[in-house]
Short mmCIF file of C-alpha atoms in Angstrom, two decimals:
data_model
loop_
_atom_site.label_atom_id
_atom_site.label_comp_id
_atom_site.label_asym_id
_atom_site.label_seq_id
_atom_site.Cartn_x
_atom_site.Cartn_y
_atom_site.Cartn_z
CA MET A 20 -3.93 2.43 -1.80
CA THR A 21 -2.84 0.03 -4.52
CA ASP A 22 -4.09 -3.50 -5.10
CA ARG A 23 -0.79 -4.74 -3.65
CA THR A 24 -1.28 -2.84 -0.38
CA SER A 25 -5.07 -3.22 -0.13
CA TYR A 26 -6.16 -4.40 3.29
CA GLU A 27 -9.38 -5.79 1.79
CA ARG A 28 -7.31 -8.02 -0.47
CA SER A 29 -5.23 -9.19 2.48
CA LEU A 30 -8.37 -10.01 4.43
CA GLU A 31 -9.62 -12.01 1.46
CA ARG A 32 -6.36 -13.98 1.55
CA SER A 33 -6.89 -14.56 5.26
CA ARG A 34 -10.40 -15.90 4.80
CA ALA A 35 -9.33 -18.12 1.90
CA ALA A 36 -6.34 -19.58 3.78
CA ALA A 37 -8.43 -20.31 6.88
CA SER A 38 -11.19 -22.12 5.00
CA ARG A 39 -9.48 -23.88 2.09
CA PRO A 40 -10.69 -27.49 1.77
CA ASP A 41 -7.10 -28.61 1.10
CA ARG A 42 -5.77 -27.03 4.31
CA PRO A 43 -3.56 -29.78 5.77
CA ASP A 44 -3.08 -30.95 9.36
CA THR A 45 0.67 -31.19 8.75
CA PHE A 46 3.04 -29.78 6.16
CA ILE A 47 6.68 -30.00 5.07
CA LEU A 48 8.91 -26.92 5.21
CA ALA A 49 12.70 -26.66 5.26
CA GLY A 50 12.95 -30.44 5.22
CA ARG A 51 10.85 -30.98 8.34
CA GLU A 52 7.25 -31.88 9.09
CA TRP A 53 5.11 -29.46 11.09
CA ASP A 54 1.69 -29.48 12.73
CA LEU A 55 -0.86 -26.93 11.51
CA LEU A 56 -3.89 -26.15 13.66
CA ASP A 57 -7.09 -24.43 12.55
CA ASP A 58 -7.12 -20.61 12.59
CA VAL A 59 -3.30 -20.35 12.50
CA PHE A 60 -1.40 -18.74 9.61
CA ALA A 61 -0.64 -21.50 7.09
CA PRO A 62 2.94 -21.48 5.71
CA PRO A 63 2.00 -23.99 2.96
CA PHE A 64 -0.12 -21.32 1.29
CA SER A 65 2.53 -18.59 1.27
CA ALA A 66 6.25 -18.43 0.57
CA THR A 67 6.77 -15.77 3.23
CA THR A 68 7.78 -18.04 6.13
CA GLU A 69 10.39 -19.88 4.10
CA LYS A 70 11.81 -16.59 2.78
CA ALA A 71 11.94 -15.18 6.30
CA MET A 72 13.93 -18.24 7.37
CA GLU A 73 16.36 -17.64 4.52
CA VAL A 74 16.82 -14.00 5.52
CA LEU A 75 17.52 -15.00 9.14
CA GLY A 76 19.97 -17.65 8.03
CA LEU A 77 17.93 -20.53 9.42
CA THR A 78 17.92 -22.70 6.29
CA GLY A 79 21.61 -23.53 6.30
CA GLU A 80 22.35 -21.12 3.45
CA GLY A 81 24.54 -18.25 4.59
CA PRO A 82 25.35 -17.02 8.10
CA SER A 83 22.69 -16.93 10.79
CA LEU A 84 21.63 -13.59 12.28
CA LEU A 85 21.09 -15.38 15.58
CA PRO A 86 24.16 -15.54 17.82
CA ALA A 87 25.21 -19.12 18.55
CA GLY A 88 24.01 -20.12 21.99
CA GLY A 89 22.19 -16.81 22.44
CA SER A 90 18.60 -16.00 23.31
CA PHE A 91 15.88 -15.40 20.74
CA LEU A 92 12.42 -13.90 21.12
CA GLU A 93 9.93 -14.34 18.29
CA VAL A 94 6.80 -12.20 18.41
CA GLY A 95 3.83 -13.61 16.51
CA SER A 96 5.13 -17.16 16.28
CA GLY A 97 2.14 -18.74 14.49
CA THR A 98 2.97 -22.40 13.88
CA GLY A 99 6.35 -21.92 15.54
CA VAL A 100 8.41 -22.84 12.49
CA ILE A 101 10.90 -20.01 12.93
CA ALA A 102 11.15 -20.29 16.72
CA VAL A 103 11.60 -24.07 16.64
CA THR A 104 14.16 -23.87 13.83
CA ALA A 105 16.08 -21.25 15.80
CA ALA A 106 16.21 -23.68 18.74
CA LEU A 107 17.31 -26.50 16.44
CA ARG A 108 19.92 -24.39 14.69
CA ASN A 109 21.84 -22.44 17.31
CA ALA A 110 19.77 -20.58 19.91
CA GLY A 111 20.31 -21.51 23.55
CA ARG A 112 16.99 -20.11 24.76
CA VAL A 113 13.90 -19.31 22.72
CA VAL A 114 10.69 -17.56 23.76
CA ALA A 115 7.81 -17.46 21.27
CA THR A 116 4.80 -15.22 21.83
CA ASP A 117 1.49 -14.93 20.02
CA ILE A 118 -1.79 -13.22 20.86
CA SER A 119 -3.70 -16.24 19.52
CA PRO A 120 -4.08 -19.13 21.98
CA GLN A 121 -4.35 -21.50 19.03
CA ALA A 122 -1.01 -20.28 17.67
CA VAL A 123 0.61 -20.70 21.09
CA GLU A 124 -0.62 -24.30 21.22
CA ASN A 125 0.60 -24.85 17.66
CA THR A 126 4.06 -23.59 18.58
CA ARG A 127 4.15 -25.83 21.65
CA ARG A 128 3.18 -28.87 19.59
CA ASN A 129 5.91 -28.24 17.07
CA ALA A 130 8.46 -27.71 19.84
CA VAL A 131 7.53 -31.14 21.20
CA ARG A 132 7.50 -32.68 17.72
CA HIS A 133 11.09 -31.54 17.18
CA HIS A 134 12.28 -32.16 20.76
CA VAL A 135 13.19 -28.58 21.69
CA GLU A 136 10.57 -28.05 24.41
CA ASP A 137 13.39 -27.93 26.96
CA ARG A 138 14.69 -24.65 25.54
CA LEU A 139 11.59 -23.14 23.88
CA THR A 140 8.81 -21.47 25.83
CA ALA A 141 5.57 -20.49 24.07
CA VAL A 142 3.61 -17.70 25.75
CA ARG A 143 0.26 -16.13 24.96
CA SER A 144 1.04 -12.42 24.83
CA ASP A 145 0.04 -9.23 23.06
CA LEU A 146 3.54 -8.40 21.84
CA PHE A 147 5.62 -8.14 25.06
CA ALA A 148 2.81 -7.66 27.58
CA ALA A 149 3.01 -11.10 29.24
CA LEU A 150 6.81 -11.22 29.53
CA ASP A 151 8.83 -10.50 32.64
CA PRO A 152 9.64 -6.77 32.57
CA GLY A 153 13.33 -7.46 33.02
CA ASP A 154 13.70 -10.15 30.37
CA ARG A 155 16.17 -9.31 27.59
CA PHE A 156 17.22 -11.18 24.44
CA ASP A 157 20.12 -11.25 22.03
CA CYS A 158 17.68 -11.11 19.14
CA VAL A 159 14.08 -9.90 19.07
CA TYR A 160 12.18 -10.64 15.86
CA TRP A 161 8.72 -10.06 14.46
CA HIS A 162 7.55 -11.09 11.00
CA SER A 163 4.83 -8.50 11.13
CA ASN A 164 1.27 -8.18 9.80
CA PHE A 165 2.63 -5.42 7.58
CA VAL A 166 -0.50 -4.48 5.62
CA LEU A 167 -2.02 -1.25 6.96
CA ALA A 168 -5.75 -1.37 7.72
CA PRO A 169 -7.88 1.68 8.64
CA ASP A 170 -7.68 2.82 12.26
CA GLU A 171 -11.28 1.86 12.88
CA TYR A 172 -11.04 -1.71 11.56
CA ARG A 173 -11.82 -4.38 14.19
CA TYR A 174 -10.65 -7.96 13.77
CA ARG A 175 -13.32 -10.57 13.16
CA THR A 176 -11.00 -13.53 13.83
CA ASP A 177 -7.56 -14.11 15.32
CA HIS A 178 -6.50 -15.37 11.89
CA GLU A 179 -6.89 -11.85 10.48
CA ARG A 180 -4.29 -10.58 12.94
CA ALA A 181 -1.59 -12.29 10.91
CA TYR A 182 -2.51 -10.23 7.84
CA VAL A 183 -3.33 -6.61 8.71
CA ASP A 184 -2.63 -4.04 11.44
CA PRO A 185 -5.27 -1.31 11.94
CA GLY A 186 -3.62 2.09 12.15
CA TYR A 187 -0.24 0.36 12.62
CA ARG A 188 -0.99 0.32 16.34
CA ALA A 189 0.93 -2.91 16.87
CA HIS A 190 3.82 -1.66 14.76
CA GLN A 191 4.02 1.53 16.78
CA ARG A 192 4.22 -0.45 20.03
CA TYR A 193 6.85 -2.76 18.57
CA LEU A 194 8.98 0.15 17.41
CA VAL A 195 8.95 1.60 20.91
CA GLU A 196 9.26 -1.58 22.96
CA ALA A 197 11.43 -3.98 20.93
CA PRO A 198 14.74 -2.11 21.44
CA LEU A 199 14.03 -2.07 25.18
CA ARG A 200 13.93 -5.88 25.14
CA VAL A 201 17.37 -6.28 23.59
CA ALA A 202 20.43 -7.31 25.60
CA ALA A 203 23.70 -5.40 25.16
CA GLY A 204 25.05 -6.04 21.68
CA GLY A 205 21.78 -7.57 20.50
CA ALA A 206 19.34 -6.58 17.76
CA ALA A 207 15.64 -5.75 17.41
CA LEU A 208 14.49 -6.95 13.98
CA LEU A 209 11.31 -6.38 11.99
CA GLN A 210 10.45 -8.40 8.88
CA PHE A 211 8.44 -6.04 6.66
CA SER A 212 7.27 -6.08 3.03
CA ASP A 213 6.53 -3.85 0.08
CA ARG A 214 2.89 -4.74 0.75
CA GLY A 215 3.24 -2.50 3.78
CA ASP A 216 3.56 1.28 4.08
CA LEU A 217 7.28 1.83 4.70
CA ASP A 218 6.90 5.62 4.66
CA ARG A 219 4.27 5.45 7.41
CA LEU A 220 6.45 3.06 9.40
CA THR A 221 9.48 5.33 9.04
CA ASP A 222 7.47 8.34 10.22
CA LEU A 223 6.30 6.39 13.27
CA ALA A 224 9.86 5.34 14.03
CA THR A 225 11.13 8.91 13.83
CA ALA A 226 8.29 10.19 16.01
CA HIS A 227 9.30 7.72 18.73
CA GLY A 228 13.04 8.26 18.55
CA ARG A 229 13.82 5.21 16.49
CA VAL A 230 15.94 4.68 13.39
CA LEU A 231 15.28 1.92 10.84
CA LYS A 232 18.24 0.27 9.14
CA VAL A 233 17.66 -1.97 6.13
CA LEU A 234 19.61 -5.21 6.60
CA ASP A 235 18.19 -7.18 3.68
CA ARG A 236 15.84 -6.74 0.73
CA ARG A 237 14.78 -9.87 -1.07
CA ALA A 238 12.32 -10.28 -3.95
CA PHE A 239 10.51 -13.55 -4.59
CA LEU A 240 7.60 -14.89 -6.57
CA GLU A 241 4.36 -15.76 -4.81
CA GLY A 242 1.90 -17.12 -7.32
CA THR A 243 2.05 -14.66 -10.19
CA GLU A 244 3.09 -11.70 -8.05
CA THR A 245 6.62 -10.57 -7.20
CA LEU A 246 6.94 -9.51 -3.57
CA GLU A 247 9.82 -7.98 -1.67
CA HIS A 248 10.72 -8.72 1.93
CA ILE A 249 12.56 -6.04 3.86
CA LEU A 250 14.44 -6.94 7.04
CA LEU A 251 14.80 -3.89 9.27
CA GLU A 252 16.83 -3.33 12.41
CA ILE A 253 15.27 -0.92 14.91
CA ARG A 254 17.68 1.28 16.81
CA ALA A 255 17.26 4.10 19.28
CA MET A 256 18.32 7.49 17.94
CA ALA A 257 21.76 8.52 19.14
#
């Protein structure tokens, strides 16, 4: 384990972001103001949300990966920035899930703030568990908690869930279930990072009959460290 991929370091970032005295109640991102509740991942303290929006084509630069008028499911919505922007940009129906009740409320507030509550539904759910079994989407997306923690690690707060995944249990479930939630012609997407263990993820995908296709790799500076985001499409093996 390197310093870059250390789960202890990621947990330190989680604790710091949750307790910073300058943590705001609102913030500006992509030219809009957003509510930020306590114990929810804070986009002002990390460039990752803005970069994910760029990769998805939600910032107005380049084509969008979301089909115009289509349906979009975001897993792990946090503040709801991506889900709300998808509704504002081109999605006809948006569902946003998060295991944290505080994040679900945060997403709902931002949907109301930006007047998209008529086409965005925020649901408390552990990945897909609370969704209708027959519901399908044109695009399924998760900006994952890509840092691998030991199998035995147990979360102390919901905030930590945005940073690490013990044993990649959530990733394994997503690899299996996400393609099953995609409508014909749609895509199951996973936003990963070089802070994660791509070899481990690839092995899990293969073991469950899935293939990972790299759609985008994008490096950016966060503080003094250069990170790389990796957008993956998950497909069933032929």
